[in-house]
Coordinates of C-alpha atoms in Angstrom, one line a residue:
M225 CA -0.5 0.0 0.1
A226 CA 3.3 2.2 0.3
L227 CA 2.2 3.1 -3.7
F228 CA -1.0 4.4 -2.8
R229 CA -0.3 6.2 0.4
S230 CA 2.8 7.6 -1.2
R231 CA 0.8 8.8 -4.5
P232 CA -3.2 8.8 -3.7
A233 CA -3.6 9.4 -7.8
F234 CA -1.7 6.2 -8.4
A235 CA -5.2 4.7 -7.5
A236 CA -6.7 6.4 -11.1
D237 CA -4.0 5.3 -12.8
V238 CA -4.1 1.5 -11.8
L239 CA -8.2 1.8 -12.6
A240 CA -7.2 2.7 -15.9
C241 CA -5.5 -0.9 -16.1
D242 CA -8.7 -2.3 -16.6
D243 CA -10.3 0.9 -18.7
I244 CA -12.6 1.8 -15.7
P245 CA -13.4 5.6 -16.8
V246 CA -12.3 8.1 -13.8
E247 CA -13.7 11.8 -14.5
P248 CA -11.3 14.3 -14.5
F249 CA -10.1 15.5 -10.6
T250 CA -7.7 18.0 -9.6
E251 CA -6.3 16.4 -6.6
A252 CA -6.1 13.0 -4.6
R253 CA -5.8 12.5 -0.9
L254 CA -6.0 9.9 1.3
R255 CA -8.6 9.4 4.1
S256 CA -9.0 7.1 7.0
E257 CA -9.0 3.1 6.1
C258 CA -11.5 2.6 8.9
F259 CA -14.7 1.6 8.3
S260 CA -16.0 1.1 12.6
V261 CA -19.1 2.2 13.5
L262 CA -20.3 1.7 17.3
Q263 CA -19.9 -2.3 17.3
P264 CA -16.9 -3.1 18.8
T265 CA -15.5 -5.0 15.5
E266 CA -13.3 -2.5 13.6
R267 CA -13.5 -3.0 9.5
R268 CA -10.3 -1.5 8.0
A269 CA -9.5 -1.4 4.4
D270 CA -5.8 -1.6 2.8
A271 CA -5.9 2.0 1.7
T272 CA -8.9 4.4 0.8
I273 CA -8.6 7.3 -1.6
E274 CA -10.6 10.3 -2.4
L275 CA -10.1 12.0 -6.0
L276 CA -11.4 15.5 -5.7
N277 CA -13.1 17.3 -8.3
D278 CA -12.8 21.4 -9.6
H279 CA -15.1 21.9 -6.7
N280 CA -12.7 20.4 -4.1
E281 CA -15.3 17.8 -3.6
P282 CA -15.0 14.1 -3.8
G283 CA -16.1 13.0 -7.4
L284 CA -15.2 9.2 -6.7
A285 CA -13.5 7.1 -3.5
V286 CA -11.4 4.2 -4.3
I287 CA -10.9 1.5 -1.8
V288 CA -7.8 -0.4 -2.3
E289 CA -7.5 -4.1 -0.9
V290 CA -4.5 -6.6 -1.5
Q291 CA -5.6 -10.2 -2.1
L292 CA -3.2 -13.1 -2.3
R293 CA -5.7 -15.7 -2.5
P294 CA -9.6 -16.1 -2.7
D295 CA -11.3 -15.5 0.8
P296 CA -14.9 -16.3 1.1
K297 CA -14.8 -13.8 4.2
K298 CA -14.0 -10.7 2.3
R299 CA -17.4 -10.9 0.0
T300 CA -19.5 -10.1 3.6
T301 CA -16.6 -7.5 4.7
W302 CA -16.2 -5.5 1.2
P303 CA -19.9 -4.5 1.1
T304 CA -19.6 -3.1 4.9
Y305 CA -16.6 -1.1 3.6
V306 CA -18.4 0.4 0.6
C307 CA -21.7 1.1 2.2
R308 CA -19.9 2.6 5.2
L309 CA -17.9 4.8 2.8
Y310 CA -20.7 5.8 0.8
E311 CA -22.5 7.0 4.1
D312 CA -19.5 9.5 4.8
V313 CA -18.6 10.7 1.3
G314 CA -21.9 10.7 -0.6
C315 CA -20.2 10.1 -4.1
P316 CA -19.4 6.8 -6.3
I317 CA -17.3 4.1 -4.6
A318 CA -14.5 2.2 -6.6
L319 CA -13.8 -1.2 -4.6
L320 CA -10.2 -2.2 -6.4
V321 CA -8.5 -5.3 -5.4
L322 CA -5.0 -5.9 -6.4
C323 CA -4.6 -9.4 -7.0
A324 CA -1.6 -11.7 -6.6
D325 CA -2.5 -14.4 -9.6
D326 CA -5.1 -14.4 -12.3
T327 CA -6.7 -17.2 -10.4
T328 CA -7.6 -14.9 -7.6
A329 CA -8.6 -12.0 -9.8
R330 CA -11.4 -13.8 -11.7
W331 CA -12.9 -15.3 -8.0
A332 CA -12.7 -11.4 -7.1
A333 CA -14.6 -10.2 -10.1
T334 CA -17.6 -12.1 -9.2
P335 CA -20.5 -9.5 -8.2
I336 CA -22.0 -9.5 -4.6
P337 CA -25.4 -9.7 -4.4
L338 CA -27.0 -7.6 -1.6
G339 CA -30.7 -8.9 -2.2
P340 CA -33.6 -8.4 -5.0
P341 CA -33.8 -6.8 -7.3
G342 CA -30.4 -7.2 -8.7
S343 CA -28.6 -5.0 -6.0
Q344 CA -25.1 -5.9 -5.8
I345 CA -21.4 -4.7 -5.4
T346 CA -19.1 -5.7 -8.3
P347 CA -15.2 -5.3 -7.2
I348 CA -12.8 -4.5 -9.9
P349 CA -10.0 -7.1 -9.8
I350 CA -6.4 -6.2 -11.1
G351 CA -4.6 -8.9 -11.8
P352 CA -1.1 -9.9 -13.8
R353 CA -2.8 -9.5 -16.9
H354 CA -3.8 -6.6 -16.4
I355 CA -0.6 -4.7 -15.5
P356 CA 1.2 -3.4 -18.1
R357 CA 4.5 -5.2 -18.4
L358 CA 7.0 -2.0 -18.8
T359 CA 9.8 -2.2 -20.9
S360 CA 10.4 1.4 -21.8
A361 CA 11.0 4.6 -19.7
T362 CA 9.3 6.8 -22.1
D363 CA 5.8 4.7 -21.6
P364 CA 3.2 7.3 -20.6
A365 CA 2.3 4.8 -17.8
A366 CA 5.7 4.9 -16.7
S367 CA 5.4 6.2 -13.4
P368 CA 7.7 5.5 -10.4
E369 CA 4.4 3.5 -9.1
M370 CA 3.7 1.7 -12.2
A371 CA 7.3 0.7 -12.5
T372 CA 7.4 -0.9 -9.1
L373 CA 3.9 -2.8 -9.6
S374 CA 5.1 -4.0 -12.8
A375 CA 8.6 -5.2 -11.7
I376 CA 6.7 -7.0 -8.8
T377 CA 4.1 -8.6 -11.4
H378 CA 6.6 -9.1 -14.2
G379 CA 10.1 -9.4 -12.8
S380 CA 10.4 -12.9 -12.2
R381 CA 8.7 -14.3 -15.4
P382 CA 10.4 -14.6 -18.4
G383 CA 12.1 -11.5 -20.2
G384 CA 11.5 -9.9 -16.3
Y385 CA 15.2 -8.3 -16.6
D386 CA 14.1 -5.6 -19.3
V387 CA 11.0 -5.0 -16.6
I388 CA 13.7 -4.1 -14.0
D389 CA 15.9 -2.2 -16.2
T390 CA 13.2 -0.1 -17.2
M391 CA 12.3 0.4 -13.3
D392 CA 16.0 1.4 -13.1
I393 CA 15.6 4.1 -15.5
V394 CA 12.6 5.7 -14.1
F395 CA 13.9 5.2 -10.5
S396 CA 16.9 7.5 -11.7
R397 CA 14.6 10.1 -12.5
T398 CA 12.8 10.0 -9.2
D399 CA 13.5 11.4 -5.5
P400 CA 16.7 9.0 -5.0
T401 CA 14.9 7.8 -1.0
L402 CA 11.2 7.1 -2.9
A403 CA 13.5 5.1 -5.2
R404 CA 15.5 3.5 -2.9
D405 CA 12.3 2.7 -0.7
Y406 CA 10.7 1.3 -4.0
T407 CA 13.7 -0.6 -4.5
E408 CA 13.7 -2.7 -0.9
F409 CA 10.0 -3.3 -1.5
V410 CA 10.3 -4.5 -4.7
L411 CA 13.7 -6.4 -3.4
G412 CA 11.4 -8.3 -0.9
L413 CA 8.8 -9.7 -3.5
L414 CA 11.1 -10.8 -6.1
K415 CA 12.0 -14.5 -7.1
T416 CA 15.5 -15.4 -5.7
H417 CA 17.0 -15.2 -9.9
A418 CA 15.3 -11.8 -10.2
R419 CA 16.1 -10.2 -7.0
T420 CA 19.7 -11.4 -7.4
Y421 CA 19.9 -9.5 -10.6
L422 CA 18.5 -6.4 -8.8
E423 CA 20.8 -6.5 -6.2
K424 CA 23.4 -6.7 -8.7
L425 CA 22.3 -3.8 -10.8
M426 CA 22.1 -1.5 -7.5
A427 CA 25.9 -2.4 -6.8
T428 CA 26.7 -0.3 -9.9
M429 CA 27.4 3.3 -9.6
T430 CA 25.0 4.2 -12.8
H431 CA 22.3 6.5 -11.0
E432 CA 22.5 8.5 -8.0
Y433 CA 20.2 6.5 -5.9
H434 CA 22.1 3.4 -6.3
S435 CA 24.9 4.6 -4.4
E436 CA 22.4 5.5 -1.1
F437 CA 20.8 2.2 -1.6
T438 CA 24.3 0.8 -1.2
E439 CA 25.7 2.9 1.4
K440 CA 22.5 1.7 3.6
F441 CA 23.4 -2.2 2.9
V442 CA 26.6 -1.4 3.9
R443 CA 25.4 0.2 7.1
K444 CA 23.4 -2.5 7.8
G445 CA 26.3 -4.8 7.7
L446 CA 28.3 -2.8 10.5
A447 CA 24.9 -2.6 12.1
K448 CA 25.1 -6.4 12.5
G449 CA 28.7 -6.4 13.5
K450 CA 28.5 -4.2 15.8
A451 CA 25.5 -6.2 17.8
E452 CA 27.7 -9.2 17.5
G453 CA 30.6 -7.8 19.9
E454 CA 32.8 -4.8 19.7
A455 CA 35.7 -4.8 17.8
T456 CA 35.4 -8.5 16.8
G457 CA 32.1 -7.9 15.7
L458 CA 32.5 -4.8 14.1
A459 CA 35.5 -6.4 11.9
K460 CA 33.3 -9.4 10.9
G461 CA 30.2 -7.0 9.8
K462 CA 32.9 -5.6 7.7
A463 CA 34.0 -8.6 6.4
E464 CA 30.5 -9.7 5.6
S465 CA 29.8 -6.2 3.8
V466 CA 32.7 -6.6 1.4
L467 CA 32.0 -10.0 0.5
Q468 CA 28.5 -9.1 -0.2
I469 CA 29.0 -6.0 -2.2
I470 CA 31.6 -8.3 -4.1
D471 CA 29.0 -10.7 -5.0
A472 CA 26.3 -8.4 -5.8
R473 CA 28.8 -6.9 -8.2
D474 CA 29.9 -10.1 -9.9
I475 CA 33.4 -9.5 -9.2
P476 CA 35.4 -13.0 -9.5
T477 CA 36.8 -14.4 -6.3
D478 CA 38.3 -17.9 -4.7
A479 CA 38.3 -19.3 -1.6
R480 CA 41.6 -17.7 -0.8
H481 CA 40.8 -14.2 -1.4
R482 CA 37.5 -15.1 0.7
H483 CA 39.6 -16.4 3.8
Q484 CA 41.8 -13.3 3.4
I485 CA 38.9 -11.0 3.5
L486 CA 37.0 -13.1 6.4
S487 CA 40.0 -13.6 8.4
C488 CA 41.2 -9.8 8.6
T489 CA 40.4 -8.3 12.2
D490 CA 41.9 -4.7 11.0
P491 CA 39.1 -2.4 10.9
D492 CA 40.8 0.2 9.2
R493 CA 41.5 -2.2 6.2
L494 CA 38.4 -3.8 5.9
S495 CA 36.5 -0.2 5.7
T496 CA 39.6 0.3 2.7
W497 CA 38.3 -2.6 1.3
L498 CA 34.6 -1.5 1.5
R499 CA 35.3 1.7 -0.4
R500 CA 37.1 0.1 -3.0
A501 CA 34.7 -2.9 -3.3
L502 CA 32.0 -0.3 -4.9
D503 CA 33.8 0.9 -7.8
A504 CA 36.7 -1.9 -8.3
T505 CA 36.0 -4.6 -11.1
T506 CA 38.3 -7.2 -10.2
I507 CA 39.5 -8.7 -6.5
D508 CA 43.0 -7.2 -6.8
E509 CA 41.8 -3.3 -7.3
I510 CA 40.0 -4.2 -3.9
L511 CA 42.7 -6.3 -1.8
T512 CA 46.2 -4.8 -2.8
D513 CA 47.9 -2.6 -0.5

């Protein structure tokens, strides 16, 4: 939900993936996801967004739900979200369901009957087939959020590296802190081979946000070392960070090199190796004094 909370107007972009018409709006803003009434049970959606018209009034409200698998209970709770929000804003409501797979999307697409004569709520499911496979940063749809969603959806599939490359180019034009946060989000959801590819990409110095990401990566390694016990732990953490960066940048090493790094107990030398590892192309460039 970070994508929607970071840029609420992204809800309109995702609705467009399924050709859902959205009236022009001047502003998109978050509102409370809580749909509690006086009963003790709390109803909370994943995100709720208002799209405001020229009069600064809600023209459309969007409830966003992430669904990993079919869940029959949602067919009773979703109508309460819609009705409670409609009571608050009095404008059309879109129930947008982001689905992890097309099977779940087909399940979510089934209208929820509320009773005769034909009263029902119809969710708008968005599955992998709806999400654009972005392979060009010049694509009009290539916002940072859509590039993130495209990488999550298609990055682990055949040809997914092109999608990851496109995301990287889009992020190079984005605020570095936001790009780094989105990258961490994507890394947590990609399969192993795609995650390794993205980690290697982050270890290059091609774009500004790469360096921020790599520095944070190094700091995590140092913090881990400190937690294991002062000087010894710090040296171990630095040594592990050196190897992680070397592996991420695909610099060839052998057992002798790795033993040299892991057995080093000099924090200053390890710090030097860390700095060199960010730019070097061979192991000798890193370890040669």
